[in-house]
Amino acid sequence: MADGGHREFIGVADAAALAETAANRLLTRISANSDRVAICLTGGSSPKQLYRLLASVPYAKRIPWDRVHWFIGDDRFVPANDSLNNMGMAREIFLDRFAPPANIHPIPTDAAGPEEAARLYERELQSFYGARELDSARPLFDLVLMGVGPDGHTASLFPDYPELEENRRWVIGVPKAHVEPFVPRVTLTLPALSSCREMLFEVAGQEKRAILNRLATDNTLPANRARSQGETVWLVDKAAIGGEPS
Ligand code: 6PG
């Protein structure tokens, strides 16, 4: 969304500090809502350390598992047990050990195709939300986790792809990925992702330095266009910044 709410950059020492900061923000978001909580997870390698932390005792015991629901912002259109499946990765690292099965909401990658999976997931999100239109007074998610790819994509919203301009649907199929793995994707759209209280990007490692530099000057890149209607936070480590965090 072009006009999101507040955006903040937080520099941290390294990937471990980044995961810890993200885990604490997630716990804070959960505590801020005494009702049913909705968290939208992300895939790729960046969130793995966070997911491992959530599976560790000090964090796991502070999560009220019965009232937290877990969604995924995008997935690769591969079987649920394929190592490329984003929700499969999150399930394996922490969800299957702690979350009630009914609270885990994967994109149905066993559907006939990515488009069909997108329609089914949109229906599931709308049924969870209780409406087919998003109301800015009532965000869909408490927290949306995000990563950024080498081309500036986020979720499976790739630069210059038509799915980036979708402003009506909540979920959409992406027939061909712009970067590896080159499998079809299913992704939430910008309006659905932005319907949250907080959007939290995790960016760590020297390999992210080039794209961070490009993001500083190119507002058209998907990762720059993805903004929460509430708070957008970028957690960036020293290796990605290329210097000491400020
Ligand atoms: C995916 C993602 C994608 C990811 C970025 C960053 O399915 O690939 O959800 O948007 O977050 O590509 O990936 P890394 O964390 O592996 O760098």
Coordinates of C-alpha atoms and ligand atoms in Angstrom, one line a residue:
M1 CA 0.0 0.0 0.0
A2 CA 1.4 3.3 -0.9
D3 CA 0.2 5.1 2.2
G4 CA 0.7 2.9 5.2
G5 CA 1.0 4.1 8.8
H6 CA 4.3 4.6 10.6
R7 CA 7.5 2.8 9.3
E8 CA 10.5 2.3 11.6
F9 CA 13.9 0.8 11.0
I10 CA 15.6 -1.0 14.0
G11 CA 19.2 -2.0 13.8
V12 CA 20.3 -5.1 15.7
A13 CA 23.7 -6.8 16.2
D14 CA 23.2 -10.1 14.4
A15 CA 20.7 -12.8 13.3
A16 CA 20.3 -14.1 16.9
A17 CA 19.5 -10.6 18.3
L18 CA 17.1 -10.2 15.3
A19 CA 15.2 -13.4 16.1
E20 CA 15.0 -12.4 19.8
T21 CA 13.7 -9.0 19.0
A22 CA 11.1 -10.4 16.6
A23 CA 10.0 -13.1 19.2
N24 CA 9.5 -10.4 21.9
R25 CA 7.5 -8.2 19.5
L26 CA 5.3 -11.2 18.6
L27 CA 4.7 -11.8 22.3
T28 CA 3.9 -8.2 22.9
R29 CA 1.3 -8.3 20.0
I30 CA -0.3 -11.4 21.5
S31 CA -0.5 -9.8 24.9
A32 CA -2.1 -6.7 23.5
N33 CA -5.1 -8.7 22.3
S34 CA -7.0 -10.7 24.9
D35 CA -9.2 -12.2 22.3
R36 CA -8.5 -14.4 19.3
V37 CA -5.1 -13.5 17.8
A38 CA -4.1 -13.9 14.1
I39 CA -0.4 -14.1 13.1
C40 CA 0.6 -14.3 9.4
L41 CA 3.9 -16.2 9.1
T42 CA 6.4 -16.0 6.3
G43 CA 8.7 -18.5 4.5
G44 CA 12.2 -18.5 3.2
S45 CA 15.2 -18.9 5.5
S46 CA 15.1 -15.6 7.4
P47 CA 12.4 -16.6 9.9
K48 CA 13.8 -20.0 10.8
Q49 CA 15.7 -18.8 13.8
L50 CA 12.7 -17.0 15.1
Y51 CA 10.6 -20.1 14.8
R52 CA 13.2 -22.1 16.6
L53 CA 13.1 -19.6 19.4
L54 CA 9.3 -19.8 19.6
A55 CA 9.7 -23.6 20.1
S56 CA 12.1 -23.0 23.0
V57 CA 10.7 -23.2 26.6
P58 CA 10.9 -19.6 27.7
Y59 CA 8.9 -18.5 24.6
A60 CA 6.6 -21.4 24.0
K61 CA 5.3 -21.3 27.6
R62 CA 4.3 -17.6 27.2
I63 CA 2.2 -18.2 24.1
P64 CA -1.5 -18.8 24.8
W65 CA -1.6 -21.5 22.0
D66 CA -5.4 -22.1 22.3
R67 CA -6.3 -18.6 21.1
V68 CA -3.5 -17.9 18.6
H69 CA -4.2 -18.7 14.9
W70 CA -1.3 -19.1 12.4
F71 CA -1.6 -18.2 8.7
I72 CA 1.0 -17.9 6.0
G73 CA 1.6 -14.9 3.7
D74 CA 2.6 -16.9 0.7
D75 CA 3.6 -20.4 -0.2
R76 CA 5.2 -22.4 -3.0
F77 CA 2.7 -24.6 -4.9
V78 CA 4.3 -27.8 -3.8
P79 CA 2.9 -30.6 -1.5
A80 CA 2.6 -29.8 2.2
N81 CA 5.4 -32.2 3.0
D82 CA 7.8 -30.9 0.4
S83 CA 10.9 -29.2 1.9
L84 CA 10.1 -26.1 -0.2
N85 CA 6.7 -25.7 1.5
N86 CA 6.7 -22.6 3.7
M87 CA 4.0 -23.7 6.1
G88 CA 5.5 -27.2 6.2
M89 CA 8.8 -25.6 7.5
A90 CA 7.0 -23.6 10.2
R91 CA 5.0 -26.7 11.2
E92 CA 8.1 -28.8 11.5
I93 CA 10.0 -26.2 13.5
F94 CA 7.3 -25.2 16.0
L95 CA 3.7 -25.3 15.1
D96 CA 3.0 -29.0 15.1
R97 CA 4.5 -29.3 18.6
F98 CA 2.4 -26.6 20.2
A99 CA -0.5 -25.3 18.2
P100 CA -3.9 -27.0 18.1
P101 CA -4.3 -28.3 14.5
A102 CA -7.5 -26.2 14.0
N103 CA -5.4 -23.1 14.7
I104 CA -2.9 -23.8 11.8
H105 CA -4.2 -22.4 8.5
P106 CA -2.0 -23.6 5.6
I107 CA -2.5 -22.6 2.0
P108 CA -4.1 -25.7 0.4
T109 CA -1.4 -26.6 -2.0
D110 CA -3.2 -29.9 -2.8
A111 CA -5.8 -27.9 -4.8
A112 CA -6.1 -28.3 -8.6
G113 CA -3.8 -25.3 -9.2
P114 CA -2.4 -22.1 -7.6
E115 CA -5.5 -20.1 -8.6
E116 CA -7.9 -22.6 -7.0
A117 CA -5.7 -22.7 -3.9
A118 CA -5.8 -18.9 -3.8
R119 CA -9.6 -18.9 -4.0
L120 CA -9.9 -21.5 -1.2
Y121 CA -7.5 -19.6 1.1
E122 CA -9.3 -16.3 0.5
R123 CA -12.5 -18.0 1.5
E124 CA -10.8 -19.4 4.6
L125 CA -9.5 -15.9 5.6
Q126 CA -12.9 -14.3 5.0
S127 CA -14.6 -16.9 7.1
F128 CA -12.1 -16.4 9.9
Y129 CA -12.5 -12.6 9.6
G130 CA -16.3 -12.8 9.4
A131 CA -16.6 -10.6 6.3
R132 CA -15.7 -10.4 2.7
E133 CA -14.6 -6.7 2.8
L134 CA -11.7 -5.6 5.0
D135 CA -12.6 -2.9 7.5
S136 CA -9.7 -0.6 8.4
A137 CA -11.1 -0.3 11.9
R138 CA -10.7 -4.1 12.4
P139 CA -7.4 -5.4 11.0
L140 CA -7.3 -9.0 9.7
F141 CA -4.0 -9.8 11.4
D142 CA -2.3 -8.8 14.7
L143 CA 1.1 -9.4 13.2
V144 CA 2.4 -10.1 9.6
L145 CA 5.9 -11.3 9.3
M146 CA 7.8 -10.6 6.1
G147 CA 11.1 -11.2 4.4
V148 CA 12.7 -9.5 1.4
G149 CA 14.2 -11.3 -1.6
P150 CA 17.2 -10.3 -3.7
D151 CA 15.0 -8.6 -6.4
G152 CA 13.0 -6.7 -3.7
H153 CA 10.0 -9.1 -3.7
T154 CA 8.2 -9.8 -0.5
A155 CA 5.7 -12.6 0.1
S156 CA 5.4 -13.8 -3.5
L157 CA 4.8 -10.3 -4.9
F158 CA 7.5 -9.8 -7.5
P159 CA 8.6 -6.5 -9.1
D160 CA 6.5 -5.5 -12.1
Y161 CA 4.3 -8.6 -11.8
P162 CA 0.5 -7.8 -12.2
E163 CA -0.3 -9.5 -8.9
L164 CA 1.3 -6.5 -7.2
E165 CA -1.4 -4.2 -8.4
E166 CA -4.3 -6.4 -7.2
N167 CA -6.5 -4.3 -5.0
R168 CA -9.6 -6.4 -4.7
R169 CA -8.7 -10.0 -4.0
W170 CA -7.1 -11.1 -0.8
V171 CA -5.1 -14.0 -2.2
I172 CA -3.9 -14.7 -5.7
G173 CA -2.0 -17.4 -7.7
V174 CA 1.4 -16.5 -9.2
P175 CA 2.0 -18.9 -12.1
K176 CA 5.8 -18.3 -12.4
A177 CA 8.2 -17.1 -9.7
H178 CA 10.8 -14.4 -10.5
V179 CA 13.5 -16.0 -8.4
E180 CA 14.3 -19.4 -7.1
P181 CA 12.6 -21.7 -6.3
F182 CA 11.0 -21.5 -9.7
V183 CA 7.7 -23.1 -8.7
P184 CA 4.2 -21.5 -8.9
R185 CA 3.3 -19.5 -5.8
V186 CA 0.2 -18.5 -4.0
T187 CA 0.4 -15.1 -2.2
L188 CA -1.7 -12.7 -0.1
T189 CA -2.1 -9.4 -1.9
L190 CA -1.0 -6.0 -0.6
P191 CA -4.4 -5.0 0.7
A192 CA -4.7 -8.3 2.7
L193 CA -1.1 -8.1 4.1
S194 CA -1.6 -4.5 5.0
S195 CA -4.6 -5.2 7.1
C196 CA -2.6 -5.7 10.3
R197 CA -1.6 -3.9 13.4
E198 CA 2.0 -4.6 12.8
M199 CA 4.1 -5.8 9.8
L200 CA 7.5 -7.0 10.8
F201 CA 10.3 -7.5 8.2
E202 CA 13.4 -9.6 9.1
V203 CA 16.5 -8.8 7.1
A204 CA 19.8 -10.4 8.1
G205 CA 23.1 -11.2 6.5
Q206 CA 25.6 -9.6 4.1
E207 CA 23.7 -11.1 1.1
K208 CA 20.8 -8.6 1.9
R209 CA 23.1 -5.5 1.6
A210 CA 22.6 -5.0 -2.1
I211 CA 18.9 -5.1 -2.0
L212 CA 18.7 -2.9 1.1
N213 CA 20.7 -0.3 -0.9
R214 CA 18.3 -0.5 -3.8
L215 CA 15.3 -0.3 -1.5
A216 CA 16.7 3.0 -0.1
T217 CA 16.1 4.6 -3.5
D218 CA 13.4 2.6 -5.3
N219 CA 9.9 3.0 -3.8
T220 CA 8.3 0.9 -6.5
L221 CA 9.9 -2.3 -5.2
P222 CA 7.3 -4.7 -3.6
A223 CA 9.0 -4.7 -0.2
N224 CA 8.7 -0.9 -0.1
R225 CA 5.1 -1.0 -1.1
A226 CA 4.1 -3.5 1.5
R227 CA 3.0 -1.4 4.5
S228 CA 0.9 -2.1 7.5
Q229 CA -2.1 0.1 8.0
G230 CA -0.7 0.3 11.5
E231 CA 3.0 0.0 12.3
T232 CA 5.6 -1.3 9.9
V233 CA 9.0 -2.3 11.4
W234 CA 12.1 -3.4 9.6
L235 CA 14.5 -5.3 11.8
V236 CA 17.9 -5.2 10.1
D237 CA 21.2 -6.7 11.4
K238 CA 24.7 -5.2 11.2
A239 CA 25.8 -7.5 8.4
A240 CA 22.9 -6.4 6.2
I241 CA 23.4 -2.7 6.9
G242 CA 27.2 -3.0 6.4
G243 CA 28.1 -1.2 9.6
E244 CA 27.2 -0.8 13.2
P245 CA 23.4 -0.5 13.9
S246 CA 22.4 3.0 14.9
Ligands
6PG1 C1 9.2 -17.3 -0.1 C2 9.0 -16.1 0.7 C3 9.8 -14.9 0.3 C4 10.9 -14.7 1.3 C5 12.0 -13.9 0.7 C6 13.3 -13.9 1.6 O1 8.3 -18.1 -0.2 O2 10.3 -17.4 -0.7 O3 8.0 -16.0 1.5 O4 9.1 -13.7 0.2 O5 10.5 -14.2 2.5 O6 12.4 -14.4 -0.5 O7 13.8 -15.2 1.7 P1 15.0 -15.6 2.6 O8 14.6 -15.4 4.0 O9 15.2 -17.0 2.2 O10 16.1 -14.7 2.2

